Amino acid sequence: MKTTNHDLAPKKIYTRGFPHRLWMLSYGVIVVFLGSCSLLPTKTFETRQSDTQDQKTIEPNPVIVPPPIFSSSGDPNFVVKVVQNVGPAVVRIDSSRTITSRVPDEFNDPFFRRFFKDAAPQPRQRVEQGSGSGFIINSSGQIVTNAHVVDGADRVTVILKDGRTFNGKVLGEDPVTDVATIKIDANNLPTLSVGNSDALQPGEAVIAIGNPLGLNNTVTSGIISATGRSGSDIGASDKRVDYIQTDAAINPGNSGGPLLNARGQVIAMNTAIIRGAQGLGFAIPINTVQKIAQELIAKGKVDHPYLGVQMVTLTPENKERIKNVVGDRLNITADDGVLLVEIVPRSPASVAGLRVGDVIKSINNQPVTKIEEVQKLVEKSKIGTKLPIEVERNGQIVQVGVQPAPLPVRREG
């Protein structure tokens, strides 16, 4: 089966596939994954006045230092203060959807109906429920969470820490980044301060708050284990996110909850774990969450640039495997780059003349050697504006201009 996101890496073409499977972190059946943005007003995410200077003063090359709240106060219980300050802005999100079972096609045949009559099975409905987390970004009731928490939901309920319960309206979902926004009818709500996820360093202290396995307001802590983990790194090649990796304990139900720094600023949204592993959690950087959420609030959707190719990073090992499979049908002379293994018919790539066997060498004059580099440059491109791509074809360098179109997103389930 082809992946929906055709300009990302193919799942099992010339490779053994990924050794791990990803679990999306929402608790319940409903939220199991069944599968260049314009700048908008920065006030969509509210920030506390005391944090304004911290967000504006960002060094180009930050140095790894102990968390400021810890080094300045010497208080080993700094987590307590953070939770006391920000806990009320973290919410629980319960969702439900009605599933109608389909009658087998055989029973719609008149021949079968003659014999079964009233005994023929009828469509049945069942309600599937799930639970996740989220956090308030605006005092007037705007909330962000994971798209898979509310995907396909007929009803969304938001529960605040103080016990108040509200019906939630989904403003928009973006399955490509797994970000969604919800609105509740409330005012003067507590909000989270927003940090800068571009300046994070491995080793920094972090705090996770959420509702794992239905245990409300659970707090865990740890460190940032790594930054810049691509979707293909963790087995989620259909997602266009550079994840933050953390060893803070997160479990099903933590989906959509905040990952905070030692100052209580949200720096990421918890979203996934790898099954069977310990201390391997992944979160969406807050800069990505903020950009996507602003567009969802404004338009209800996000358009991602789309080329219409499937590709694989060309390595000596992959080149040898491909040669063993296709023989002389592909003349691959390049030793590195990104090999195109499928072109979607009538896609922007097909219209522009890209071919199976082309090896991408650069995009917009920037050299590329990995599919992740191609993904980032495509994501930064503009829909409708020609993107210069240099490929090697049969030993010759060819220049191609591809005009990205909006990514066609197929909903899961």
Short mmCIF file of C-alpha atoms in Angstrom, two decimals:
data_model
loop_
_atom_site.label_atom_id
_atom_site.label_comp_id
_atom_site.label_asym_id
_atom_site.label_seq_id
_atom_site.Cartn_x
_atom_site.Cartn_y
_atom_site.Cartn_z
CA MET A 1 0.00 0.00 0.00
CA LYS A 2 1.36 3.43 -0.87
CA THR A 3 1.85 6.02 1.79
CA THR A 4 -0.44 9.01 1.64
CA ASN A 5 2.44 11.43 2.04
CA HIS A 6 4.12 10.67 -1.27
CA ASP A 7 7.04 13.08 -0.95
CA LEU A 8 8.32 11.26 2.11
CA ALA A 9 10.39 8.08 2.29
CA PRO A 10 8.71 4.84 1.18
CA LYS A 11 8.12 2.49 4.05
CA LYS A 12 9.56 -0.72 2.65
CA ILE A 13 11.19 -0.10 -0.69
CA TYR A 14 14.66 -1.63 -0.94
CA THR A 15 15.03 -1.56 2.83
CA ARG A 16 14.19 -3.82 5.72
CA GLY A 17 11.84 -1.24 7.17
CA PHE A 18 11.93 0.23 10.65
CA PRO A 19 12.77 -2.00 13.64
CA HIS A 20 10.30 -0.35 15.94
CA ARG A 21 6.65 0.62 15.77
CA LEU A 22 5.43 3.90 17.14
CA TRP A 23 2.67 4.16 19.71
CA MET A 24 0.78 7.42 19.68
CA LEU A 25 0.24 8.42 23.24
CA SER A 26 -3.49 8.78 23.65
CA TYR A 27 -5.24 6.40 25.98
CA GLY A 28 -8.15 4.56 24.45
CA VAL A 29 -9.26 2.97 21.20
CA ILE A 30 -10.45 6.11 19.48
CA VAL A 31 -7.10 7.82 19.51
CA VAL A 32 -4.95 4.99 18.28
CA PHE A 33 -3.33 6.18 15.06
CA LEU A 34 -5.38 4.42 12.37
CA GLY A 35 -2.35 6.64 10.40
CA SER A 36 5.72 27.04 4.17
CA CYS A 37 3.18 28.55 6.47
CA SER A 38 2.37 32.25 6.36
CA LEU A 39 3.18 34.24 9.46
CA LEU A 40 0.16 35.00 11.58
CA PRO A 41 -0.19 37.32 14.56
CA THR A 42 2.21 36.24 17.28
CA LYS A 43 -0.35 37.06 19.97
CA THR A 44 -2.26 33.83 19.21
CA PHE A 45 -0.12 32.22 21.89
CA GLU A 46 -0.23 34.28 25.05
CA THR A 47 2.89 34.68 27.17
CA ARG A 48 3.36 36.01 30.65
CA GLN A 49 4.89 39.48 30.83
CA SER A 50 7.82 38.29 32.95
CA ASP A 51 8.90 35.89 30.20
CA THR A 52 8.97 38.40 27.35
CA GLN A 53 12.65 39.29 27.65
CA ASP A 54 13.67 35.62 27.87
CA GLN A 55 12.02 34.88 24.56
CA LYS A 56 13.63 37.80 22.73
CA THR A 57 17.17 37.25 23.98
CA ILE A 58 18.37 34.09 22.28
CA GLU A 59 22.05 33.52 21.64
CA PRO A 60 22.94 32.14 18.19
CA ASN A 61 25.02 29.36 19.73
CA PRO A 62 23.66 28.70 23.21
CA VAL A 63 26.03 27.15 25.71
CA ILE A 64 24.96 24.15 27.77
CA VAL A 65 24.45 25.43 31.32
CA PRO A 66 22.46 24.24 34.34
CA PRO A 67 18.79 25.29 34.21
CA PRO A 68 18.58 28.94 35.41
CA ILE A 69 15.95 28.28 38.07
CA PHE A 70 18.07 25.54 39.57
CA SER A 71 21.47 27.23 39.41
CA SER A 72 20.20 30.57 40.71
CA SER A 73 18.13 29.24 43.60
CA GLY A 74 19.96 26.03 44.41
CA ASP A 75 16.54 24.54 45.08
CA PRO A 76 16.44 20.81 44.23
CA ASN A 77 12.62 20.99 44.37
CA PHE A 78 12.31 23.47 41.50
CA VAL A 79 9.89 21.05 39.82
CA VAL A 80 7.37 21.71 42.59
CA LYS A 81 7.37 25.44 41.87
CA VAL A 82 7.01 24.89 38.14
CA VAL A 83 4.04 22.54 38.61
CA GLN A 84 2.35 24.91 41.04
CA ASN A 85 2.67 27.75 38.53
CA VAL A 86 1.71 26.01 35.31
CA GLY A 87 -0.37 22.99 36.38
CA PRO A 88 -3.75 24.79 36.08
CA ALA A 89 -3.10 25.42 32.36
CA VAL A 90 -2.82 21.68 31.58
CA VAL A 91 -6.12 19.99 30.72
CA ARG A 92 -7.56 16.54 30.18
CA ILE A 93 -9.29 15.88 26.86
CA ASP A 94 -11.86 13.09 26.58
CA SER A 95 -13.15 12.20 23.14
CA SER A 96 -15.69 9.78 21.72
CA ARG A 97 -16.85 8.70 18.31
CA THR A 98 -19.62 6.44 17.03
CA ILE A 99 -18.55 3.49 14.90
CA THR A 100 -21.11 1.81 12.65
CA SER A 101 -20.32 -1.79 11.75
CA ARG A 102 -20.83 -2.64 8.10
CA VAL A 103 -23.08 -5.46 6.96
CA PRO A 104 -21.14 -7.95 4.77
CA ASP A 105 -21.86 -7.39 1.09
CA GLU A 106 -23.17 -10.94 0.75
CA PHE A 107 -26.23 -10.10 2.85
CA ASN A 108 -27.17 -7.28 0.47
CA ASP A 109 -27.57 -9.85 -2.30
CA PRO A 110 -31.29 -10.61 -2.98
CA PHE A 111 -30.49 -14.33 -3.13
CA PHE A 112 -29.23 -14.34 0.48
CA ARG A 113 -32.05 -12.08 1.66
CA ARG A 114 -34.64 -14.64 0.44
CA PHE A 115 -33.27 -17.19 2.89
CA PHE A 116 -32.24 -15.04 5.84
CA LYS A 117 -35.05 -12.42 5.74
CA ASP A 118 -35.38 -11.01 9.25
CA ALA A 119 -32.37 -13.01 10.45
CA ALA A 120 -29.99 -11.01 8.24
CA PRO A 121 -27.52 -8.97 10.32
CA GLN A 122 -28.22 -5.28 10.74
CA PRO A 123 -25.69 -2.44 11.03
CA ARG A 124 -24.68 -1.91 14.65
CA GLN A 125 -23.22 1.09 16.35
CA ARG A 126 -20.74 1.30 19.18
CA VAL A 127 -19.10 4.25 20.91
CA GLU A 128 -15.33 4.31 21.21
CA GLN A 129 -13.79 6.53 23.87
CA GLY A 130 -10.32 7.85 24.49
CA SER A 131 -8.43 10.32 26.62
CA GLY A 132 -5.44 12.57 26.15
CA SER A 133 -3.95 15.84 27.34
CA GLY A 134 -3.65 19.42 26.16
CA PHE A 135 -2.68 22.88 27.35
CA ILE A 136 -4.26 26.32 27.21
CA ILE A 137 -2.56 28.83 24.90
CA ASN A 138 -5.01 31.69 25.18
CA SER A 139 -7.03 32.94 28.16
CA SER A 140 -10.16 33.02 25.99
CA GLY A 141 -10.19 29.22 25.71
CA GLN A 142 -7.89 28.13 22.87
CA ILE A 143 -6.17 24.80 23.55
CA VAL A 144 -3.62 22.72 21.63
CA THR A 145 -3.31 18.96 21.62
CA ASN A 146 -2.35 16.15 19.25
CA ALA A 147 -4.44 15.59 16.14
CA HIS A 148 -4.73 11.89 16.95
CA VAL A 149 -6.38 12.75 20.29
CA VAL A 150 -9.43 14.26 18.57
CA ASP A 151 -9.30 12.58 15.15
CA GLY A 152 -12.80 11.56 14.05
CA ALA A 153 -14.35 12.52 17.40
CA ASP A 154 -18.08 13.22 17.57
CA ARG A 155 -17.71 14.74 21.02
CA VAL A 156 -14.77 16.40 22.78
CA THR A 157 -14.82 17.22 26.49
CA VAL A 158 -12.19 19.38 28.18
CA ILE A 159 -11.65 19.03 31.93
CA LEU A 160 -9.66 21.70 33.78
CA LYS A 161 -7.54 20.98 36.82
CA ASP A 162 -10.05 22.82 39.02
CA GLY A 163 -12.73 20.33 37.95
CA ARG A 164 -14.67 22.48 35.51
CA THR A 165 -15.85 20.66 32.39
CA PHE A 166 -16.49 22.18 28.96
CA ASN A 167 -17.59 20.97 25.57
CA GLY A 168 -14.75 21.45 23.12
CA LYS A 169 -14.98 22.51 19.48
CA VAL A 170 -12.18 21.28 17.21
CA LEU A 171 -10.95 24.29 15.24
CA GLY A 172 -8.64 22.26 13.04
CA GLU A 173 -6.36 19.24 12.75
CA ASP A 174 -3.08 18.78 10.90
CA PRO A 175 -2.25 15.06 10.65
CA VAL A 176 1.08 15.81 8.94
CA THR A 177 2.48 17.34 12.15
CA ASP A 178 -0.08 15.77 14.54
CA VAL A 179 -1.21 19.15 15.93
CA ALA A 180 -4.82 20.15 16.62
CA THR A 181 -6.54 23.13 18.20
CA ILE A 182 -9.69 23.17 20.35
CA LYS A 183 -11.87 26.01 21.61
CA ILE A 184 -13.92 26.05 24.80
CA ASP A 185 -16.40 28.71 25.89
CA ALA A 186 -14.50 30.22 28.81
CA ASN A 187 -12.50 33.34 29.70
CA ASN A 188 -9.74 34.42 32.07
CA LEU A 189 -8.11 30.99 31.89
CA PRO A 190 -4.52 30.33 32.98
CA THR A 191 -2.04 29.96 30.10
CA LEU A 192 1.46 28.60 29.60
CA SER A 193 4.48 30.73 28.82
CA VAL A 194 6.17 29.75 25.56
CA GLY A 195 9.88 28.99 25.32
CA ASN A 196 12.11 28.73 22.24
CA SER A 197 12.58 25.16 21.05
CA ASP A 198 15.27 26.19 18.56
CA ALA A 199 17.70 26.93 21.39
CA LEU A 200 17.41 23.61 23.25
CA GLN A 201 20.42 21.47 24.13
CA PRO A 202 20.65 17.79 25.12
CA GLY A 203 20.98 17.47 28.88
CA GLU A 204 18.58 20.28 29.81
CA ALA A 205 16.09 19.46 32.56
CA VAL A 206 12.48 19.00 31.46
CA ILE A 207 9.12 18.34 33.12
CA ALA A 208 6.10 16.55 31.63
CA ILE A 209 2.54 17.04 32.86
CA GLY A 210 -0.44 15.06 31.57
CA ASN A 211 -3.01 12.36 32.18
CA PRO A 212 -1.33 9.01 31.46
CA LEU A 213 -3.63 6.00 31.58
CA GLY A 214 -6.37 8.20 33.03
CA LEU A 215 -4.27 9.30 36.03
CA ASN A 216 -4.96 13.02 35.99
CA ASN A 217 -2.32 15.68 36.65
CA THR A 218 0.64 13.30 36.63
CA VAL A 219 4.09 14.94 36.78
CA THR A 220 7.34 13.36 35.60
CA SER A 221 10.77 14.83 34.97
CA GLY A 222 13.97 14.06 33.12
CA ILE A 223 16.24 15.60 30.52
CA ILE A 224 16.31 16.33 26.82
CA SER A 225 18.02 13.27 25.35
CA ALA A 226 18.40 14.60 21.80
CA THR A 227 17.00 17.16 19.38
CA GLY A 228 16.28 17.01 15.67
CA ARG A 229 15.02 13.42 15.49
CA SER A 230 13.34 13.05 12.12
CA GLY A 231 10.13 11.13 11.56
CA SER A 232 12.04 8.38 9.77
CA ASP A 233 14.44 8.13 12.74
CA ILE A 234 11.62 6.99 14.98
CA GLY A 235 9.47 5.10 12.48
CA ALA A 236 6.97 7.86 11.63
CA SER A 237 8.06 8.74 8.09
CA ASP A 238 4.65 10.26 7.30
CA LYS A 239 5.21 13.06 9.82
CA ARG A 240 7.06 16.28 8.95
CA VAL A 241 8.50 17.00 12.38
CA ASP A 242 11.98 17.19 13.90
CA TYR A 243 11.19 15.65 17.28
CA ILE A 244 12.69 16.34 20.67
CA GLN A 245 13.67 13.14 22.45
CA THR A 246 13.29 12.92 26.23
CA ASP A 247 13.69 10.36 28.98
CA ALA A 248 10.93 11.93 31.08
CA ALA A 249 8.36 9.17 31.61
CA ILE A 250 5.41 9.56 29.22
CA ASN A 251 2.70 7.01 28.55
CA PRO A 252 -0.60 6.63 26.67
CA GLY A 253 -2.74 9.58 27.79
CA ASN A 254 0.21 12.02 27.84
CA SER A 255 -0.48 12.83 24.18
CA GLY A 256 -0.88 16.56 23.70
CA GLY A 257 0.49 17.49 27.13
CA PRO A 258 3.32 19.97 27.59
CA LEU A 259 7.03 19.33 27.98
CA LEU A 260 8.37 22.20 30.07
CA ASN A 261 11.79 23.63 30.79
CA ALA A 262 13.02 24.45 34.29
CA ARG A 263 11.52 27.96 34.08
CA GLY A 264 8.05 26.55 33.43
CA GLN A 265 7.98 27.48 29.75
CA VAL A 266 6.47 24.95 27.35
CA ILE A 267 9.13 23.86 24.88
CA ALA A 268 7.37 20.89 23.24
CA MET A 269 4.19 18.79 23.04
CA ASN A 270 4.48 15.12 24.09
CA THR A 271 3.30 12.85 21.32
CA ALA A 272 4.89 9.38 20.95
CA ILE A 273 6.88 6.53 22.44
CA ILE A 274 8.55 3.49 20.96
CA ARG A 275 6.94 0.26 22.01
CA GLY A 276 9.07 -1.96 24.24
CA ALA A 277 11.59 0.79 25.01
CA GLN A 278 12.19 2.73 28.20
CA GLY A 279 13.16 6.39 28.37
CA LEU A 280 12.46 6.98 24.67
CA GLY A 281 9.74 9.59 24.42
CA PHE A 282 9.25 12.11 21.63
CA ALA A 283 7.72 15.57 21.56
CA ILE A 284 6.88 18.13 18.87
CA PRO A 285 8.94 21.35 19.29
CA ILE A 286 6.82 24.24 20.49
CA ASN A 287 7.97 26.47 17.60
CA THR A 288 6.38 23.96 15.22
CA VAL A 289 3.26 23.62 17.41
CA GLN A 290 2.86 27.39 17.58
CA LYS A 291 3.20 27.91 13.82
CA ILE A 292 0.75 25.12 12.96
CA ALA A 293 -1.73 26.12 15.68
CA GLN A 294 -1.84 29.72 14.46
CA GLU A 295 -2.72 28.57 10.97
CA LEU A 296 -5.33 26.10 12.24
CA ILE A 297 -6.98 28.84 14.28
CA ALA A 298 -6.98 31.21 11.30
CA LYS A 299 -7.95 28.79 8.49
CA GLY A 300 -8.94 25.46 10.04
CA LYS A 301 -6.27 23.62 8.01
CA VAL A 302 -2.62 23.72 7.01
CA ASP A 303 -1.41 23.35 3.43
CA HIS A 304 1.94 21.58 3.14
CA PRO A 305 3.98 21.67 -0.10
CA TYR A 306 3.80 18.43 -2.09
CA LEU A 307 5.92 17.10 -4.95
CA GLY A 308 4.56 13.58 -5.42
CA VAL A 309 7.63 11.38 -5.15
CA GLN A 310 8.78 8.47 -3.07
CA MET A 311 12.48 8.36 -2.36
CA VAL A 312 15.30 6.67 -0.51
CA THR A 313 18.71 7.88 0.65
CA LEU A 314 21.34 6.51 -1.72
CA THR A 315 24.07 4.63 0.13
CA PRO A 316 26.46 1.94 -1.14
CA GLU A 317 24.31 -0.68 0.62
CA ASN A 318 21.05 0.63 -0.85
CA LYS A 319 22.62 0.96 -4.28
CA GLU A 320 23.69 -2.69 -4.19
CA ARG A 321 20.23 -3.83 -3.04
CA ILE A 322 18.56 -1.83 -5.80
CA LYS A 323 20.90 -3.28 -8.39
CA ASN A 324 20.09 -6.80 -7.20
CA VAL A 325 16.36 -6.12 -7.50
CA VAL A 326 16.09 -4.15 -10.77
CA GLY A 327 19.30 -5.15 -12.52
CA ASP A 328 20.06 -2.97 -15.55
CA ARG A 329 16.62 -1.39 -15.69
CA LEU A 330 17.98 1.59 -13.71
CA ASN A 331 21.32 3.15 -14.59
CA ILE A 332 22.35 4.65 -11.25
CA THR A 333 25.76 6.29 -11.63
CA ALA A 334 25.65 8.47 -8.52
CA ASP A 335 27.14 7.25 -5.23
CA ASP A 336 25.17 9.59 -2.99
CA GLY A 337 22.08 11.75 -3.07
CA VAL A 338 18.37 10.95 -2.84
CA LEU A 339 17.06 8.36 -5.30
CA LEU A 340 13.52 8.70 -6.66
CA VAL A 341 11.86 5.27 -6.62
CA GLU A 342 8.32 6.31 -7.58
CA ILE A 343 6.67 9.30 -9.25
CA VAL A 344 2.96 9.78 -8.55
CA PRO A 345 1.01 10.17 -11.82
CA ARG A 346 -0.20 13.73 -12.55
CA SER A 347 1.69 15.04 -9.52
CA PRO A 348 3.85 18.21 -9.63
CA ALA A 349 6.94 16.01 -9.97
CA SER A 350 5.42 14.11 -12.89
CA VAL A 351 4.33 17.31 -14.66
CA ALA A 352 7.82 18.80 -14.24
CA GLY A 353 9.46 15.73 -15.78
CA LEU A 354 11.13 14.03 -12.83
CA ARG A 355 11.69 10.30 -13.43
CA VAL A 356 12.17 7.12 -11.45
CA GLY A 357 15.94 6.63 -11.11
CA ASP A 358 16.72 10.34 -10.88
CA VAL A 359 19.07 11.18 -8.02
CA ILE A 360 18.40 14.53 -6.37
CA LYS A 361 21.68 16.38 -5.81
CA SER A 362 20.40 19.80 -4.72
CA ILE A 363 17.19 21.71 -4.07
CA ASN A 364 17.08 25.48 -4.42
CA ASN A 365 20.89 25.38 -4.81
CA GLN A 366 21.33 23.61 -1.47
CA PRO A 367 23.09 20.21 -1.67
CA VAL A 368 21.16 17.21 -0.29
CA THR A 369 22.31 13.69 0.54
CA LYS A 370 19.45 12.45 2.77
CA ILE A 371 15.69 12.24 2.46
CA GLU A 372 15.34 14.29 5.66
CA GLU A 373 17.14 17.20 3.97
CA VAL A 374 14.80 16.99 1.00
CA GLN A 375 11.77 16.94 3.31
CA LYS A 376 12.90 20.09 5.13
CA LEU A 377 13.59 22.03 1.94
CA VAL A 378 10.27 20.99 0.39
CA GLU A 379 8.44 21.99 3.58
CA LYS A 380 10.10 25.43 3.43
CA SER A 381 9.13 25.93 -0.22
CA LYS A 382 6.07 27.88 -1.37
CA ILE A 383 3.04 26.28 -2.94
CA GLY A 384 2.69 27.46 -6.54
CA THR A 385 6.25 28.79 -6.81
CA LYS A 386 8.73 26.81 -8.89
CA LEU A 387 11.36 25.00 -6.86
CA PRO A 388 14.70 24.44 -8.66
CA ILE A 389 15.84 20.81 -8.34
CA GLU A 390 19.11 19.44 -9.72
CA VAL A 391 19.16 15.71 -10.46
CA GLU A 392 21.66 13.27 -11.87
CA ARG A 393 20.12 11.19 -14.67
CA ASN A 394 22.14 8.55 -16.54
CA GLY A 395 25.35 10.28 -15.55
CA GLN A 396 24.16 13.72 -16.69
CA ILE A 397 23.16 16.71 -14.55
CA VAL A 398 19.63 17.89 -15.31
CA GLN A 399 17.87 20.99 -13.97
CA VAL A 400 14.15 20.64 -13.25
CA GLY A 401 11.68 23.23 -11.94
CA VAL A 402 8.88 21.70 -9.85
CA GLN A 403 5.88 23.73 -8.74
CA PRO A 404 4.72 22.32 -5.36
CA ALA A 405 0.99 21.80 -4.83
CA PRO A 406 -0.92 21.44 -1.54
CA LEU A 407 -0.35 18.00 0.00
CA PRO A 408 -3.44 15.79 -0.43
CA VAL A 409 -4.04 14.39 3.05
CA ARG A 410 -6.03 11.20 3.46
CA ARG A 411 -7.63 10.86 6.85
CA GLU A 412 -6.94 7.65 8.70
CA GLY A 413 -9.66 5.29 9.89
#
